[in-house]
Amino acid sequence: MSIAVNGDASSSGWQNQYYHVDQVLDRPGPRTDPSFLAGDGVKDFLRNQCKILVIGAGGLGCEILANLALSGFKDIHVIDMDTIDISNLNRQFLFRQKDVGKPKATVAAEFVMNRVPGVKVTPFYGKIQDKDEDYYMQFNLVICGLDSVEARRWINATLVNMVDPENPESLKPLIDGGTEGFKGQARVILPTITSCYECSLDMLNKQTAFPICTIANTPRLPEHCIEWASVLEWPRVFKDKKMDTDDPEHINWLYNTASKRAREFNIEGVTWSLTQGVVKNIIPAIASTNAIIAASCCNEAFKIATSSAAYLNNYFMLIGTEGVYSYTFEHEKRDDCPVCGGQTMDITISRDWTVDRLIEMLVERQDIQIKKPSLSTPTTHIYFQAPPQLEEATRPNLEKKVSELVDDGGEMTVTATTLPFSLSIRIKYT
Amino acid sequence: MIKIWSMKKNEDAAAKKKPKTSAAQIRVQKDLTELELPSTMKTNFPDLADLLNFTLTITPDEGMYKGGAFNFSFNINTNYPHEPPKVKCTQTIYHPNIDLEGNVCLNILREDWKPVLNLNSVMVGLQYLFLEPNADDPLNKEAAEELRRNREHFIYNVKHAMRGGNVKGVQYDKVLV
Ligand SMILES: [Zn+2]
């Protein structure tokens, strides 16, 4: 019997590179999905067909890329907009001192390709918002290792919007990992089917904000001095110039300004890294938390790609602040979620109908119970009930035909006091 | 690959493809179109297509700021309502809770903001600042001090500043209607 050992990097391929992984792919188990194709079928899919996108090549991203490459994904893409900073090197282990200043995505991709034979990693140095639906459509799976709420909301909404009921391939499972100090979570989002990122936004820890008058008058903490510099002094001194928290010169200015303030009030503890931490709202990243969460994300990606075992339904949470505690539960989809919830109603009307007539019909419908609806499309404000200036500006649209403003099959967003959030209607013409 | 799409999916879920209006955009539409502003408050949109940037004018009809028109800029970002709108007074006014740069000390604009609050809550909060200026949360310390020490004289200063006068070396903007 041959036992595979970890190969060394200098050899051009490992003996039995996938020996251990194959143990779970060569035969079905009690928990495998009925669609599981033991042996060559599943291996071929994982290694020759499956295309996976990793968003973020930072603390989580480095771990995710290494795990995916070692578990047999061979067509990996990675997006990251950042360059390597010296402070990343303690945990972002694909980077070395010589890489400081280079794009994370590119360096990470090269490192993984050099280290793991047969894996192709395609980097993109830029923003996720630079890419369109066609780009995201090419992947089977997406894994996020991001530290920004805004970026997560964007990719979540994009993947939910991409789901086309006519095309099963348009549904891209999203595996989202996140860490904050000793806490972390991994979750599986099946856009439109399970709860999405937006559904759970209210579970986020609120970022601490200090009362502005405390900052202005009675600072006691180093954070108060830093906020004074960034919230009050920056706009006063630089007027409309935008503060860029990624620009070291801007952080320097804030650090110096906050230090001066701290000296005036005899406050200790303003440092450069605290300044950066406060303005970027950074919670210190911990390598072991990243490792656990990344492992969990990649485990889910592997199970979904191979159907070799049941995948996470749908939220895994890790709390390592006191001991190590983890909990798995099903986070529920919210009906009033602005991204995946709400209803889309099909409404069929004649091409001659005016907006006014449509509104009258919406108000009369017993099944939706709305009063005073306001209507818009992604590009046009069709009719707004208030405030007066917008009501006046949109009033001429009441006389226009709906078909002049909305294409056949086009959607409208309806808001009204009686609706908890909004209603989407899809207009069809007879 | 797991066959997600063969999962028993109900017709409704499949029909839930949403338009590409952003969540923030929809929420702002809801907030704005449900505003029921009293005659003392008026919004103005310099660009009618842009709901995320506008101004609010408050013309108090009682209290010591009666007779003035106070302008605030509202900037809403794509993280709304998970982040509060950014609100600034665009004039230099004499008020204990508003500094000379236009920063406003209103708890719901910072530490007490919650996504269940809306633009109406912020506007009502701003209007309240003109009815009940508060010496305990000063941003303009001189003004707060004056309000605490000598209310009569504070009111005199308010009136003087509103006419575009100079109070303790600071030139204030004329805000009379
Ligand atoms: Zn949702």
mmCIF file of C-alpha atoms in Angstrom, chain B residues 38-40 58-68 127 130-131:
data_model
loop_
_atom_site.group_PDB
_atom_site.id
_atom_site.type_symbol
_atom_site.label_atom_id
_atom_site.label_comp_id
_atom_site.label_asym_id
_atom_site.label_seq_id
_atom_site.Cartn_x
_atom_site.Cartn_y
_atom_site.Cartn_z
ATOM 1 C CA PRO B 38 -45.218 70.582 8.026
ATOM 2 C CA SER B 39 -45.241 73.951 6.252
ATOM 3 C CA THR B 40 -42.085 74.872 8.188
ATOM 4 C CA ILE B 58 -36.411 74.838 7.997
ATOM 5 C CA THR B 59 -38.374 78.026 8.724
ATOM 6 C CA PRO B 60 -39.413 77.803 12.392
ATOM 7 C CA ASP B 61 -42.790 79.428 13.103
ATOM 8 C CA GLU B 62 -42.234 79.655 16.847
ATOM 9 C CA GLY B 63 -39.394 79.923 19.317
ATOM 10 C CA MET B 64 -36.332 82.115 19.249
ATOM 11 C CA TYR B 65 -35.315 81.116 15.725
ATOM 12 C CA LYS B 66 -38.662 82.236 14.249
ATOM 13 C CA GLY B 67 -38.161 84.383 11.141
ATOM 14 C CA GLY B 68 -35.054 82.567 9.939
ATOM 15 C CA GLN B 127 -36.556 71.053 13.548
ATOM 16 C CA PHE B 130 -34.541 75.158 16.667
ATOM 17 C CA LEU B 131 -37.401 74.930 19.136
#
